[in-house]
CSV table of C-alpha atoms (C1' of nucleotides) in Angstrom, one decimal:
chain,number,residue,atom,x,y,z
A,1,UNK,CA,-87.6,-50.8,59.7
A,2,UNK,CA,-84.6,-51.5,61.2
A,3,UNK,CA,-82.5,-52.0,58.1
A,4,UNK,CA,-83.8,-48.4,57.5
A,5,UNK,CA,-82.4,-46.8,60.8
A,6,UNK,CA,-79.1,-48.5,60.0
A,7,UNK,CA,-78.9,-46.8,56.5
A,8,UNK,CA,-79.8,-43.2,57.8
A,9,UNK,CA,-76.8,-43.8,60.4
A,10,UNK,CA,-74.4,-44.9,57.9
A,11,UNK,CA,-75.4,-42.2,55.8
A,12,UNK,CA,-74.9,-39.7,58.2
A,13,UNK,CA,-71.5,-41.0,59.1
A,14,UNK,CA,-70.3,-40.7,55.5
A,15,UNK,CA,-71.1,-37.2,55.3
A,16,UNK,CA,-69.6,-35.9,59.0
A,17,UNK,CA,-66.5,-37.6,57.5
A,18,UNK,CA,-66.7,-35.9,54.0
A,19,UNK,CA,-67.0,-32.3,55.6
A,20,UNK,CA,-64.5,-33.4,58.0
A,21,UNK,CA,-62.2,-34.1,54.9
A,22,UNK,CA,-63.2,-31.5,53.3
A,23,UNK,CA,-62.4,-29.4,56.1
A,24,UNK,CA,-59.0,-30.7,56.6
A,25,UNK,CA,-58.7,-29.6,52.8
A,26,UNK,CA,-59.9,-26.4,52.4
A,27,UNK,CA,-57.4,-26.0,56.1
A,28,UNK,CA,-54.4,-27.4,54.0
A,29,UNK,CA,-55.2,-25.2,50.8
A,30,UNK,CA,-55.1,-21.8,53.4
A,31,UNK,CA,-52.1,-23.1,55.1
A,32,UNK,CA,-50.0,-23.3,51.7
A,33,UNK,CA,-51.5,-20.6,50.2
A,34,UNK,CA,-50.3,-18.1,53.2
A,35,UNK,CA,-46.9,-20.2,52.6
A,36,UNK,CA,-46.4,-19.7,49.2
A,37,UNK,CA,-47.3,-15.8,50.0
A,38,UNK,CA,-44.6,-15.9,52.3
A,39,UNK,CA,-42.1,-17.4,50.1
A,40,UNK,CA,-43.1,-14.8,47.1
A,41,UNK,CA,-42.7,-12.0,49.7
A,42,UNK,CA,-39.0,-13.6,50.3
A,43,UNK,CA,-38.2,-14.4,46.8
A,44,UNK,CA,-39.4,-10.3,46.3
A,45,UNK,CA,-37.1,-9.5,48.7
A,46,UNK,CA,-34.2,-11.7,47.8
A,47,UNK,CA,-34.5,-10.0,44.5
A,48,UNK,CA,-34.3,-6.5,45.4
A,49,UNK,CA,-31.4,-7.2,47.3
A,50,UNK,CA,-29.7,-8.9,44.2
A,51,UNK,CA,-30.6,-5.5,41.9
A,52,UNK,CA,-29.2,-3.7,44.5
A,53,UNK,CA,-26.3,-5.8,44.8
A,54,UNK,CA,-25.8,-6.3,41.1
A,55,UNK,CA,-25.4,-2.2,40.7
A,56,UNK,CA,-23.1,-1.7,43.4
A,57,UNK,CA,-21.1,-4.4,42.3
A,58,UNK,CA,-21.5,-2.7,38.5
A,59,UNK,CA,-20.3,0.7,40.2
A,60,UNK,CA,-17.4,-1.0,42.2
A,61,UNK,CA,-16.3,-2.9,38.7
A,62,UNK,CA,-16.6,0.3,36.7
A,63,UNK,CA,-14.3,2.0,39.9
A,64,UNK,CA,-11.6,-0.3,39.8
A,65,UNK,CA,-11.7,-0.1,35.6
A,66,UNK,CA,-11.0,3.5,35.5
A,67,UNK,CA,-8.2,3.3,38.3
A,68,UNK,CA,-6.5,0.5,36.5
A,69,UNK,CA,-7.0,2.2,33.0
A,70,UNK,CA,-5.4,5.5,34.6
A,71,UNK,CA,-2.2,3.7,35.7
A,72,UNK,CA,-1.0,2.8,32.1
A,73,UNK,CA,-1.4,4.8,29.1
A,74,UNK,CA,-0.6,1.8,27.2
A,75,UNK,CA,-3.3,0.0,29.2
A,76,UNK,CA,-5.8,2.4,28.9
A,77,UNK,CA,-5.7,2.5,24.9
A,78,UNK,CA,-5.9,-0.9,25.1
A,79,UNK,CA,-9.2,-0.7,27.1
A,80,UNK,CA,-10.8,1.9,25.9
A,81,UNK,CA,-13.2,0.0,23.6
A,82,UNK,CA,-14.2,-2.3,26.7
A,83,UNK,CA,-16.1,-0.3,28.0
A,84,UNK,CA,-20.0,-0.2,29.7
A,85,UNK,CA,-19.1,-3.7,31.3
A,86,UNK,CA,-21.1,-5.4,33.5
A,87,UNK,CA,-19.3,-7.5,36.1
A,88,UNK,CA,-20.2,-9.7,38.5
A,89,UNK,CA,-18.5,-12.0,41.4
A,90,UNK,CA,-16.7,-15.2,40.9
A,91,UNK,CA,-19.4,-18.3,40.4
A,92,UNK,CA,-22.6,-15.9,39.8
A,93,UNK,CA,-22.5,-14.5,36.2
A,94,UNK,CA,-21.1,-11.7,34.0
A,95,UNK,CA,-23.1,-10.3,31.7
A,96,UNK,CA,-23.0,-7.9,28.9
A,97,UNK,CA,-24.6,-6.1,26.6
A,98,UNK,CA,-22.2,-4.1,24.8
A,99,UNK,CA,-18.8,-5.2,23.9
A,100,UNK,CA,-16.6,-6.5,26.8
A,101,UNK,CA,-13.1,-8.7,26.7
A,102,UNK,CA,-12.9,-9.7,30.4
A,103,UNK,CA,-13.5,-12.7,32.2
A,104,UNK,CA,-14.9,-13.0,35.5
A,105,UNK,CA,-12.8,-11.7,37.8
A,106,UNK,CA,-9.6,-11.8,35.6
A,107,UNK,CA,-9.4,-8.0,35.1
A,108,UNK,CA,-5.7,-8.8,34.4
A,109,UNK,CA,-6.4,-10.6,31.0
A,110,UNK,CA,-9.1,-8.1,30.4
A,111,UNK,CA,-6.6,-5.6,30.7
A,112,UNK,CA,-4.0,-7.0,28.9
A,113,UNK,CA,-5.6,-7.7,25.7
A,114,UNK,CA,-8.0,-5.6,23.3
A,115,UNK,CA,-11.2,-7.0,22.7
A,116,UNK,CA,-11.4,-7.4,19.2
A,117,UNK,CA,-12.8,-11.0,19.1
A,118,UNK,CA,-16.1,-9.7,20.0
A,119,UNK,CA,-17.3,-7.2,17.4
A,120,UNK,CA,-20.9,-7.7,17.6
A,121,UNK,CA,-23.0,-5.5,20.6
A,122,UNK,CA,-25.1,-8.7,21.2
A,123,UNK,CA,-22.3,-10.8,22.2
A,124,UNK,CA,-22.7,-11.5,26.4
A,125,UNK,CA,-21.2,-14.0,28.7
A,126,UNK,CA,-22.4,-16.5,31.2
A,127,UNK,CA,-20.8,-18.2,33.8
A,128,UNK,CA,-21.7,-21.8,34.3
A,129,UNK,CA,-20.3,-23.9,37.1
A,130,UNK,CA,-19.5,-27.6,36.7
A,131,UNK,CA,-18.8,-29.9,38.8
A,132,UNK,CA,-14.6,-29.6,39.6
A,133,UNK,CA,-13.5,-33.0,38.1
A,134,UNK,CA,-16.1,-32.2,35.0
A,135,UNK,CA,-13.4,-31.5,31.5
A,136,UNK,CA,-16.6,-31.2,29.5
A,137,UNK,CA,-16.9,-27.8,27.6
A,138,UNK,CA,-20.7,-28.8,26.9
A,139,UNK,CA,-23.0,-25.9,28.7
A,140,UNK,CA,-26.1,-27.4,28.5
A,141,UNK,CA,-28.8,-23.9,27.6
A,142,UNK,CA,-31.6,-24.7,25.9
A,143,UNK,CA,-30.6,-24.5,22.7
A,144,UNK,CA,-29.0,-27.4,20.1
A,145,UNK,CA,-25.1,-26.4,19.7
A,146,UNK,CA,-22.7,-28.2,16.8
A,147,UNK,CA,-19.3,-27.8,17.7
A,148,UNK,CA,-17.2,-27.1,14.9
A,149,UNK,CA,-13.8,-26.2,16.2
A,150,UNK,CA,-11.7,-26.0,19.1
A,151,UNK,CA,-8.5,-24.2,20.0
A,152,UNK,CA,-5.9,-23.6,23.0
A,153,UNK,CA,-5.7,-19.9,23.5
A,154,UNK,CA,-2.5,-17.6,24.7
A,155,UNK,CA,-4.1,-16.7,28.0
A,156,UNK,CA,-5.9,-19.5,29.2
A,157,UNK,CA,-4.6,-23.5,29.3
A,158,UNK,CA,-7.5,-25.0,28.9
A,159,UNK,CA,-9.1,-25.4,25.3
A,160,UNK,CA,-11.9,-23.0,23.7
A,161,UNK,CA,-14.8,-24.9,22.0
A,162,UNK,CA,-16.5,-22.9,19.5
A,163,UNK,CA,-20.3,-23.9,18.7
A,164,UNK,CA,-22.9,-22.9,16.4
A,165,UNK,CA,-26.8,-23.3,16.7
A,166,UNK,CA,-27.4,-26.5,14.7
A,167,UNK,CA,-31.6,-25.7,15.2
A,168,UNK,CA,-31.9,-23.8,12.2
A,169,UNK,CA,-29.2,-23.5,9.6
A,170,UNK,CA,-29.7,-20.0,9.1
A,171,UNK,CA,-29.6,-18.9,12.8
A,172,UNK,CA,-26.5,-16.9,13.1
A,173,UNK,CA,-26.0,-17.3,16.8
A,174,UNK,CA,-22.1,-18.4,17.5
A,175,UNK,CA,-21.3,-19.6,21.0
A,176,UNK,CA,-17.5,-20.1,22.9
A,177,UNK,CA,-16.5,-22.0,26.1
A,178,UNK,CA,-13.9,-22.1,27.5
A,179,UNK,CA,-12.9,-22.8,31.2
A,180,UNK,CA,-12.2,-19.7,33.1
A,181,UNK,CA,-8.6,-19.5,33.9
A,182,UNK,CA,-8.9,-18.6,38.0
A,183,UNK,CA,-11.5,-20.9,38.5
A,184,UNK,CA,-11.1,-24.3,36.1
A,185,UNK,CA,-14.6,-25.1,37.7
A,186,UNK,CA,-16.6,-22.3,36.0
A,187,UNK,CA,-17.2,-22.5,32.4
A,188,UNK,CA,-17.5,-19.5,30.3
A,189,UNK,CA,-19.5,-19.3,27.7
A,190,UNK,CA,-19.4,-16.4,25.0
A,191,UNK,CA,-22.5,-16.1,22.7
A,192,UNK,CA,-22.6,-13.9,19.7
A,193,UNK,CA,-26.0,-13.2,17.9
A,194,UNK,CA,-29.4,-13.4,18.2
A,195,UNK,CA,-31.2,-16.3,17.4
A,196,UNK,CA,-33.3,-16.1,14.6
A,197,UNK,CA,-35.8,-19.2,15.8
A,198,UNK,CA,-38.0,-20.1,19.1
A,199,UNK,CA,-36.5,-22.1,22.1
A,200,UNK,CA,-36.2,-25.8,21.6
A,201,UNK,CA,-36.8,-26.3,25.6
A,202,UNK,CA,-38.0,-24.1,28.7
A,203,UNK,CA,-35.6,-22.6,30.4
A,204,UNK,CA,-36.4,-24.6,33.5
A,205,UNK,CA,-34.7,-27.6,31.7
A,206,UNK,CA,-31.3,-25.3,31.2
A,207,UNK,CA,-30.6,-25.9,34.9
A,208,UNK,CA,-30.9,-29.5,35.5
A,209,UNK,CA,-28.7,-30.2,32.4
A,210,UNK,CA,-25.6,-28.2,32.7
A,211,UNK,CA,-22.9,-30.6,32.2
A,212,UNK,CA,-22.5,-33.8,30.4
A,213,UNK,CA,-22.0,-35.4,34.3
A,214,UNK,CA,-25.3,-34.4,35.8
A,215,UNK,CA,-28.3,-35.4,33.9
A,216,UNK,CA,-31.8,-34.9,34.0
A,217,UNK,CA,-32.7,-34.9,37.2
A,218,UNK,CA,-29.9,-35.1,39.0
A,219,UNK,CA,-29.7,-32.0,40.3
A,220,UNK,CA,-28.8,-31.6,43.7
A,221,UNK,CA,-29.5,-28.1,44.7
A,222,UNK,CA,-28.7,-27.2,48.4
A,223,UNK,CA,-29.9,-23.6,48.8
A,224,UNK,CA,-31.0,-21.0,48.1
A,225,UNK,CA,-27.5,-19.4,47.1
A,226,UNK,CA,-27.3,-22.1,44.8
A,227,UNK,CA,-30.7,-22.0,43.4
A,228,UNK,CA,-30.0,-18.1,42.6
A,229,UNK,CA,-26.6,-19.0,41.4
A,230,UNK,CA,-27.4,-21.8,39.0
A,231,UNK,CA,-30.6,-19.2,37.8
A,232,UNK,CA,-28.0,-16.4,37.2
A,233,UNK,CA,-25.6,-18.4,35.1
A,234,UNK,CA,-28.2,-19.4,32.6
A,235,UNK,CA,-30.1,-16.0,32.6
A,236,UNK,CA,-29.5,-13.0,30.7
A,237,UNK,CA,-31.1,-10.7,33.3
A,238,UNK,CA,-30.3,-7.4,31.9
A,239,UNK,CA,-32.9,-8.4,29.3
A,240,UNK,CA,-35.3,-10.6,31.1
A,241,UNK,CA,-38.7,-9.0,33.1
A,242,UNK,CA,-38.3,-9.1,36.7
A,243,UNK,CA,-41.6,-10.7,36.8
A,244,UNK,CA,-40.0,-13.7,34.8
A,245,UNK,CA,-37.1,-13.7,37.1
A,246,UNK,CA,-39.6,-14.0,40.3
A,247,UNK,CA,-41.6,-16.8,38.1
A,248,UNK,CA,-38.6,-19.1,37.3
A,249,UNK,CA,-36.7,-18.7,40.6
A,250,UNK,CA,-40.1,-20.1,42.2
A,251,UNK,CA,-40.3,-22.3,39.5
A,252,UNK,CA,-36.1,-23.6,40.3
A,253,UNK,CA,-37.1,-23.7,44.1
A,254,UNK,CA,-40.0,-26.1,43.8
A,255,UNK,CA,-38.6,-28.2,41.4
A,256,UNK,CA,-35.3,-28.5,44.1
A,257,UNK,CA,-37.8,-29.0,47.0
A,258,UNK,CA,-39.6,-31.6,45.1
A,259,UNK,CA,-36.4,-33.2,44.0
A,260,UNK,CA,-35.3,-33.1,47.5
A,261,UNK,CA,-35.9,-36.5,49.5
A,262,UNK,CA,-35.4,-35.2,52.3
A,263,UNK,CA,-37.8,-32.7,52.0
A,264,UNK,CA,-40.9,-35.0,50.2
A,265,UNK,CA,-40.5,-37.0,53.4
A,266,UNK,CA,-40.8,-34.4,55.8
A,267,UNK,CA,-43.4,-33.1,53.8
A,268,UNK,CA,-45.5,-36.4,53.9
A,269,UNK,CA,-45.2,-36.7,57.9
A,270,UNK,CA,-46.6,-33.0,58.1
A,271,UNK,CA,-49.4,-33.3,56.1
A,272,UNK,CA,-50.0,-37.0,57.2
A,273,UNK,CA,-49.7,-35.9,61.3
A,274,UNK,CA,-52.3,-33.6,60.3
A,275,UNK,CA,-54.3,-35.6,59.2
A,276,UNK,CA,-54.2,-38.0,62.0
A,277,UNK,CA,-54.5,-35.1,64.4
A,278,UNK,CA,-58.0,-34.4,62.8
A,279,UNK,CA,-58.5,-38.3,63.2
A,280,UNK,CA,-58.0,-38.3,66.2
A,281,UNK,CA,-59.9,-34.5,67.0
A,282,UNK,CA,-63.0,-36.7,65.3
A,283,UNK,CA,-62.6,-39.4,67.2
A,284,UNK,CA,-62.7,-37.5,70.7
A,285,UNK,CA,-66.0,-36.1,69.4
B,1,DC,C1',-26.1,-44.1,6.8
B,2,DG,C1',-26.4,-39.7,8.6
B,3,DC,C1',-25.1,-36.7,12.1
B,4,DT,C1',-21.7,-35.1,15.4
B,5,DT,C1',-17.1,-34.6,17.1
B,6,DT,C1',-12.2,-34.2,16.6
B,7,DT,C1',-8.2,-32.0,14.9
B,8,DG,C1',-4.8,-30.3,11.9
B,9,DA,C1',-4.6,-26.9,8.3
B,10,DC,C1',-5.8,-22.7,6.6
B,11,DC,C1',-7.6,-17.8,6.8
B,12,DT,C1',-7.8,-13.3,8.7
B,13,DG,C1',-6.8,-9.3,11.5
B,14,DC,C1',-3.7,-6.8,14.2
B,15,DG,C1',0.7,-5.1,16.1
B,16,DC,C1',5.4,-4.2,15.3
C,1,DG,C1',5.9,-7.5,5.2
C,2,DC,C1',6.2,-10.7,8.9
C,3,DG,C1',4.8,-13.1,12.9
C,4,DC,C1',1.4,-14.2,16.1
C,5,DA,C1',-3.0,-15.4,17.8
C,6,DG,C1',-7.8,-16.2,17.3
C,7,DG,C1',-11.3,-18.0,14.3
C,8,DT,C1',-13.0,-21.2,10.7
C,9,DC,C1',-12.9,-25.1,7.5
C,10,DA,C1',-13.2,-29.7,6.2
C,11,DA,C1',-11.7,-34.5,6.1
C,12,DA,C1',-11.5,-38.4,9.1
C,13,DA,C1',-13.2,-40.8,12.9
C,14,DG,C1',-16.9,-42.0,16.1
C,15,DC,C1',-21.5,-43.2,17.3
C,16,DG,C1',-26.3,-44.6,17.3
DNA sequence: CGCTTTTGACCTGCGC
DNA sequence: GCGCAGGTCAAAAGCG
């Protein structure tokens, strides 16, 4: 009889502590998922403010084209077939979707020579930032490149690398880096073509892999400006759904978070003092 | 051994 | 037609 009252308490023990846990749970899962609504509202936010920075950057780029082209007649002729650019600032991204000549912010050397290396209205640039003692030409994007020529070029020091899509022999895709000349930090890298097979890897693996310095992993992402910036130099985002954008800059920020010591740890203490709080809120009861 | 990278030579297009 | 500059080829070297 007495083995029998010490069973039922038992019992009952085990299943204040279950709810309890369960409790503490189904607490934890409200908590984040108010969070993570949060940080969607932001990312929406931080989003529209991009598009709306993006065009007004577009409209001050397309300004500052036409003045310059009005100065020189010479000039002008020469620019005339660059035109519908799409510009950005220095470390972000340029990209195109028609034919363009310039670099980031070099509108000198976009001015000063035609653009007749890049015939084909798929051809669009991104902007890939390395780290500053990096020499690599390598922009790690997703894609398997074979490099199959390099050359010094008139207007820039530093060597072009010319690559093609090694993936599928047929795909026609051509790609160029070459350092930008204002910034030897930034790589810019030219592609030409559409390829003509799926992607070898997710995109999310484009980031983490940029250069031939910073493997797998070894990220180190310290905001949010960086987050956005190392997004916009692999994205083509004239032709990507916003909806994707909003899905892989999530995507970016927990994988930085998660890849952040700093931030597992503090993460850990939260969730554990919460967990001893209820401990302890039991124990009082 | 097979694939990739390097690099000098060659080809092509454009301006004068 | 010539020269220049960008783009491509292909043999040699490197690497796993």
């Amino acid at each position: 009889m007495e083995s029998t009252c010490v069973d039922t308490s038992l019992n009952l023990n085990v299943n204040a502590s279950s709810i309890l846990k369960d409790e503490v749970l189904v607490e934890e899962l409200h908590r984040l998922s108010s969070e993570n609504k949060r940080l969607n509202e932001t990312l929406t936010n931080m989003c529209e403010n991009y598009d709306t920075m993006q065009k007004q950057l577009n409209q001050l780029m397309n300004q500052n084209f036409e003045n310059q082209t009005q100065q020189s007649r010479k000039r002008k002729a020469e620019s005339e077939s660059c035109i519908n650019m799409f510009g950005t600032v220095r470390g972000i991204n340029i990209i195109n979707n028609n034919n363009e000549c310039s670099t980031v912010t070099d509108e000198e050397s976009l001015i000063k020579r035609p653009c007749r290396d890049i015939s084909s209205p798929k051809a669009y640039k991104v902007l890939v930032k390395t780290e500053a003692s990096s020499n690599s030409l390598y922009v790690m994007d997703g894609y398997q490149w074979r490099k199959y020529g390099q050359k010094v070029t008139r207007d820039n020091p530093s060597p072009r690398a010319y690559f093609r899509c090694s993936y599928a022999p047929s795909c026609p895709v051509k790609k160029k880096v070459q350092k930008s000349v204002e910034d030897p930090t930034i790589l810019v890298a030219t592609y030409e073509g559409e390829h003509n097979h799926g992607h070898e890897k997710a995109e999310i693996s484009m980031i983490s892999s940029q250069s031939e310095e910073a493997p797998l992993g070894s990220v180190h992402v310290t905001s949010p400006q960086q987050i956005i910036q190392r997004t916009c130099s692999t994205m083509k985002l004239d032709n990507v759904p916003k909806s994707s954008i909003q899905q892989f800059l999530v995507q970016q920020m927990a994988t930085s978070l998660t890849n952040d010591p700093n931030f597992t740890a503090a993460l850990a203490t939260a969730i554990s003092g919460r967990i001893l709080d209820h401990t302890s809120n039991k124990d009082k009861w």
